[in-house]
Amino acid sequence: MQADTDARSLRLLVVEDEAIIAMLVEDALTMAGHVVVGVAESAGEALAIAARETIDLALCDVRLAENDSGITVARELSGRGVPCLYVSGNCPTAADHPLIIGCVGKPFATAALSRAVEAAHRLAAGERDVAVPKSMHVFARH
């Protein structure tokens, strides 16, 4: 499977504490032509990866192991200029930073996840007329 010729390869960070889900997400995004620069199980790991890698978009689960919060990770990353998309069974209804774009609920179809990643990246870049998959909730833009 190849990525659309119109879509550029994105550098992605996956913040997910469940190994099987992290592998599924990484495989789906890699098959769509993107580069997963790291998979983090905790806030500390995510921020360490972000300190050494260029990231176009981070995908964050809301609830992480060791009482870490994906919401806190997304706030910190977005404050550093990294757009974020939640991928969670506990999607928030809003976000407090304009670079936290939205949420894809679990369970998800891998093709829809790839489309959501591309839509989130385009929205973060300021595009307005972006096709958003039905599985993705976009937060109000500030």
PDB file of C-alpha atoms in Angstrom:
ATOM      1  CA  MET A   1       0.000   0.000   0.000  1.00  0.00           C
ATOM      2  CA  GLN A   2       1.387   3.408  -0.955  1.00  0.00           C
ATOM      3  CA  ALA A   3       0.601   6.875   0.281  1.00  0.00           C
ATOM      4  CA  ASP A   4      -1.281   9.280  -1.980  1.00  0.00           C
ATOM      5  CA  THR A   5       1.037  11.214  -4.231  1.00  0.00           C
ATOM      6  CA  ASP A   6      -0.537  14.459  -2.934  1.00  0.00           C
ATOM      7  CA  ALA A   7       0.265  13.638   0.686  1.00  0.00           C
ATOM      8  CA  ARG A   8       3.750  14.214   1.968  1.00  0.00           C
ATOM      9  CA  SER A   9       5.404  11.895   4.408  1.00  0.00           C
ATOM     10  CA  LEU A  10       4.865  13.195   7.953  1.00  0.00           C
ATOM     11  CA  ARG A  11       7.160  12.655  10.941  1.00  0.00           C
ATOM     12  CA  LEU A  12       4.918  11.345  13.718  1.00  0.00           C
ATOM     13  CA  LEU A  13       5.220  10.653  17.431  1.00  0.00           C
ATOM     14  CA  VAL A  14       2.917   8.015  18.915  1.00  0.00           C
ATOM     15  CA  VAL A  15       2.164   8.342  22.640  1.00  0.00           C
ATOM     16  CA  GLU A  16       0.422   5.106  23.635  1.00  0.00           C
ATOM     17  CA  ASP A  17       1.012   2.840  26.622  1.00  0.00           C
ATOM     18  CA  GLU A  18      -0.668  -0.289  25.236  1.00  0.00           C
ATOM     19  CA  ALA A  19       1.966  -2.072  23.146  1.00  0.00           C
ATOM     20  CA  ILE A  20      -0.453  -3.805  20.768  1.00  0.00           C
ATOM     21  CA  ILE A  21      -2.289  -0.570  19.977  1.00  0.00           C
ATOM     22  CA  ALA A  22       1.010   1.292  19.579  1.00  0.00           C
ATOM     23  CA  MET A  23       2.199  -1.356  17.100  1.00  0.00           C
ATOM     24  CA  LEU A  24      -1.091  -1.203  15.181  1.00  0.00           C
ATOM     25  CA  VAL A  25      -0.910   2.598  14.957  1.00  0.00           C
ATOM     26  CA  GLU A  26       2.767   2.551  13.959  1.00  0.00           C
ATOM     27  CA  ASP A  27       2.192  -0.100  11.274  1.00  0.00           C
ATOM     28  CA  ALA A  28      -0.860   1.694   9.843  1.00  0.00           C
ATOM     29  CA  LEU A  29       0.937   5.026   9.623  1.00  0.00           C
ATOM     30  CA  THR A  30       4.116   3.511   8.188  1.00  0.00           C
ATOM     31  CA  MET A  31       2.097   1.690   5.533  1.00  0.00           C
ATOM     32  CA  ALA A  32       0.443   5.018   4.674  1.00  0.00           C
ATOM     33  CA  GLY A  33       3.902   6.413   3.927  1.00  0.00           C
ATOM     34  CA  HIS A  34       4.615   8.280   7.140  1.00  0.00           C
ATOM     35  CA  VAL A  35       7.640   8.040   9.421  1.00  0.00           C
ATOM     36  CA  VAL A  36       7.069   7.214  13.084  1.00  0.00           C
ATOM     37  CA  VAL A  37      10.017   8.894  14.822  1.00  0.00           C
ATOM     38  CA  GLY A  38       9.179   7.322  18.166  1.00  0.00           C
ATOM     39  CA  VAL A  39       6.677   5.484  20.293  1.00  0.00           C
ATOM     40  CA  ALA A  40       6.390   6.641  23.898  1.00  0.00           C
ATOM     41  CA  GLU A  41       4.592   4.907  26.763  1.00  0.00           C
ATOM     42  CA  SER A  42       4.842   7.838  29.173  1.00  0.00           C
ATOM     43  CA  ALA A  43       4.940  11.617  29.309  1.00  0.00           C
ATOM     44  CA  GLY A  44       8.660  11.580  30.083  1.00  0.00           C
ATOM     45  CA  GLU A  45       9.464   9.383  27.088  1.00  0.00           C
ATOM     46  CA  ALA A  46       7.297  11.520  24.788  1.00  0.00           C
ATOM     47  CA  LEU A  47       8.967  14.758  25.844  1.00  0.00           C
ATOM     48  CA  ALA A  48      12.436  13.201  25.544  1.00  0.00           C
ATOM     49  CA  ILE A  49      11.698  12.079  21.978  1.00  0.00           C
ATOM     50  CA  ALA A  50      10.275  15.525  21.161  1.00  0.00           C
ATOM     51  CA  ALA A  51      13.468  17.155  22.442  1.00  0.00           C
ATOM     52  CA  ARG A  52      15.624  15.260  19.942  1.00  0.00           C
ATOM     53  CA  GLU A  53      13.323  14.760  16.912  1.00  0.00           C
ATOM     54  CA  THR A  54      11.500  16.992  14.470  1.00  0.00           C
ATOM     55  CA  ILE A  55       7.810  16.073  14.729  1.00  0.00           C
ATOM     56  CA  ASP A  56       5.039  17.116  12.352  1.00  0.00           C
ATOM     57  CA  LEU A  57       2.228  15.677  14.500  1.00  0.00           C
ATOM     58  CA  ALA A  58       1.880  13.742  17.744  1.00  0.00           C
ATOM     59  CA  LEU A  59      -0.844  11.165  18.341  1.00  0.00           C
ATOM     60  CA  CYS A  60      -1.624  10.968  22.058  1.00  0.00           C
ATOM     61  CA  ASP A  61      -3.733   8.555  24.041  1.00  0.00           C
ATOM     62  CA  VAL A  62      -5.535  10.425  26.825  1.00  0.00           C
ATOM     63  CA  ARG A  63      -4.860   7.930  29.625  1.00  0.00           C
ATOM     64  CA  LEU A  64      -1.337   6.608  29.968  1.00  0.00           C
ATOM     65  CA  ALA A  65       0.311   4.181  32.382  1.00  0.00           C
ATOM     66  CA  GLU A  66       1.724   5.338  35.711  1.00  0.00           C
ATOM     67  CA  ASN A  67      -1.055   7.952  36.015  1.00  0.00           C
ATOM     68  CA  ASP A  68       0.479   9.974  33.185  1.00  0.00           C
ATOM     69  CA  SER A  69      -1.900  12.086  31.167  1.00  0.00           C
ATOM     70  CA  GLY A  70      -1.885  12.339  27.395  1.00  0.00           C
ATOM     71  CA  ILE A  71      -3.684  15.644  27.831  1.00  0.00           C
ATOM     72  CA  THR A  72      -0.675  17.001  29.722  1.00  0.00           C
ATOM     73  CA  VAL A  73       1.651  15.630  27.029  1.00  0.00           C
ATOM     74  CA  ALA A  74      -0.437  17.252  24.277  1.00  0.00           C
ATOM     75  CA  ARG A  75      -0.425  20.602  26.127  1.00  0.00           C
ATOM     76  CA  GLU A  76       3.347  20.491  26.544  1.00  0.00           C
ATOM     77  CA  LEU A  77       3.983  19.441  22.936  1.00  0.00           C
ATOM     78  CA  SER A  78       1.542  21.975  21.479  1.00  0.00           C
ATOM     79  CA  GLY A  79       3.210  24.654  23.595  1.00  0.00           C
ATOM     80  CA  ARG A  80       6.435  23.683  21.797  1.00  0.00           C
ATOM     81  CA  GLY A  81       4.736  24.072  18.424  1.00  0.00           C
ATOM     82  CA  VAL A  82       3.936  20.388  17.790  1.00  0.00           C
ATOM     83  CA  PRO A  83       0.348  19.791  16.619  1.00  0.00           C
ATOM     84  CA  CYS A  84      -1.430  16.965  18.447  1.00  0.00           C
ATOM     85  CA  LEU A  85      -4.282  14.585  17.736  1.00  0.00           C
ATOM     86  CA  TYR A  86      -5.790  12.485  20.503  1.00  0.00           C
ATOM     87  CA  VAL A  87      -6.380   8.807  19.724  1.00  0.00           C
ATOM     88  CA  SER A  88      -8.365   7.532  22.658  1.00  0.00           C
ATOM     89  CA  GLY A  89     -11.338   5.641  23.980  1.00  0.00           C
ATOM     90  CA  ASN A  90     -11.876   8.687  26.223  1.00  0.00           C
ATOM     91  CA  CYS A  91     -11.980  11.577  23.758  1.00  0.00           C
ATOM     92  CA  PRO A  92     -12.182  15.015  25.333  1.00  0.00           C
ATOM     93  CA  THR A  93     -14.789  17.332  23.843  1.00  0.00           C
ATOM     94  CA  ALA A  94     -12.483  20.353  23.685  1.00  0.00           C
ATOM     95  CA  ALA A  95      -8.866  21.436  24.008  1.00  0.00           C
ATOM     96  CA  ASP A  96      -7.209  24.490  25.504  1.00  0.00           C
ATOM     97  CA  HIS A  97      -4.592  25.006  22.786  1.00  0.00           C
ATOM     98  CA  PRO A  98      -5.207  25.619  19.067  1.00  0.00           C
ATOM     99  CA  LEU A  99      -2.552  23.052  18.064  1.00  0.00           C
ATOM    100  CA  ILE A 100      -4.513  20.281  19.792  1.00  0.00           C
ATOM    101  CA  ILE A 101      -6.602  19.583  16.716  1.00  0.00           C
ATOM    102  CA  GLY A 102      -9.099  16.882  17.683  1.00  0.00           C
ATOM    103  CA  CYS A 103      -9.643  13.263  18.584  1.00  0.00           C
ATOM    104  CA  VAL A 104     -10.095   9.912  16.880  1.00  0.00           C
ATOM    105  CA  GLY A 105     -12.002   7.479  19.067  1.00  0.00           C
ATOM    106  CA  LYS A 106     -10.916   3.910  19.718  1.00  0.00           C
ATOM    107  CA  PRO A 107     -11.608   1.508  18.191  1.00  0.00           C
ATOM    108  CA  PHE A 108     -10.693   2.992  14.809  1.00  0.00           C
ATOM    109  CA  ALA A 109     -10.192   1.776  11.268  1.00  0.00           C
ATOM    110  CA  THR A 110      -6.548   2.074  10.256  1.00  0.00           C
ATOM    111  CA  ALA A 111      -7.416   3.771   6.936  1.00  0.00           C
ATOM    112  CA  ALA A 112      -9.500   6.356   8.799  1.00  0.00           C
ATOM    113  CA  LEU A 113      -6.608   6.966  11.204  1.00  0.00           C
ATOM    114  CA  SER A 114      -4.293   7.776   8.313  1.00  0.00           C
ATOM    115  CA  ARG A 115      -6.862  10.175   6.832  1.00  0.00           C
ATOM    116  CA  ALA A 116      -7.329  11.793  10.263  1.00  0.00           C
ATOM    117  CA  VAL A 117      -3.571  12.310  10.628  1.00  0.00           C
ATOM    118  CA  GLU A 118      -3.389  13.996   7.249  1.00  0.00           C
ATOM    119  CA  ALA A 119      -6.476  16.139   7.995  1.00  0.00           C
ATOM    120  CA  ALA A 120      -5.099  17.164  11.418  1.00  0.00           C
ATOM    121  CA  HIS A 121      -1.796  18.185   9.874  1.00  0.00           C
ATOM    122  CA  ARG A 122      -3.549  20.295   7.234  1.00  0.00           C
ATOM    123  CA  LEU A 123      -5.810  21.922   9.854  1.00  0.00           C
ATOM    124  CA  ALA A 124      -2.784  22.702  12.029  1.00  0.00           C
ATOM    125  CA  ALA A 125      -1.178  24.377   9.014  1.00  0.00           C
ATOM    126  CA  GLY A 126      -4.189  26.693   8.776  1.00  0.00           C
ATOM    127  CA  GLU A 127      -6.047  25.118   5.881  1.00  0.00           C
ATOM    128  CA  ARG A 128      -9.799  25.571   6.156  1.00  0.00           C
ATOM    129  CA  ASP A 129     -11.416  23.342   3.541  1.00  0.00           C
ATOM    130  CA  VAL A 130     -10.175  19.990   4.836  1.00  0.00           C
ATOM    131  CA  ALA A 131     -12.043  16.693   4.457  1.00  0.00           C
ATOM    132  CA  VAL A 132     -12.264  15.165   7.915  1.00  0.00           C
ATOM    133  CA  PRO A 133     -13.091  11.467   8.402  1.00  0.00           C
ATOM    134  CA  LYS A 134     -16.316  10.724  10.276  1.00  0.00           C
ATOM    135  CA  SER A 135     -14.292   9.024  13.021  1.00  0.00           C
ATOM    136  CA  MET A 136     -12.488  12.289  13.851  1.00  0.00           C
ATOM    137  CA  HIS A 137     -13.885  15.004  16.099  1.00  0.00           C
ATOM    138  CA  VAL A 138     -12.300  18.409  15.426  1.00  0.00           C
ATOM    139  CA  PHE A 139     -12.087  20.826  18.342  1.00  0.00           C
ATOM    140  CA  ALA A 140     -13.286  24.408  17.880  1.00  0.00           C
ATOM    141  CA  ARG A 141     -10.553  26.571  16.426  1.00  0.00           C
ATOM    142  CA  HIS A 142      -9.544  29.601  18.513  1.00  0.00           C
TER     143      HIS A 142
END
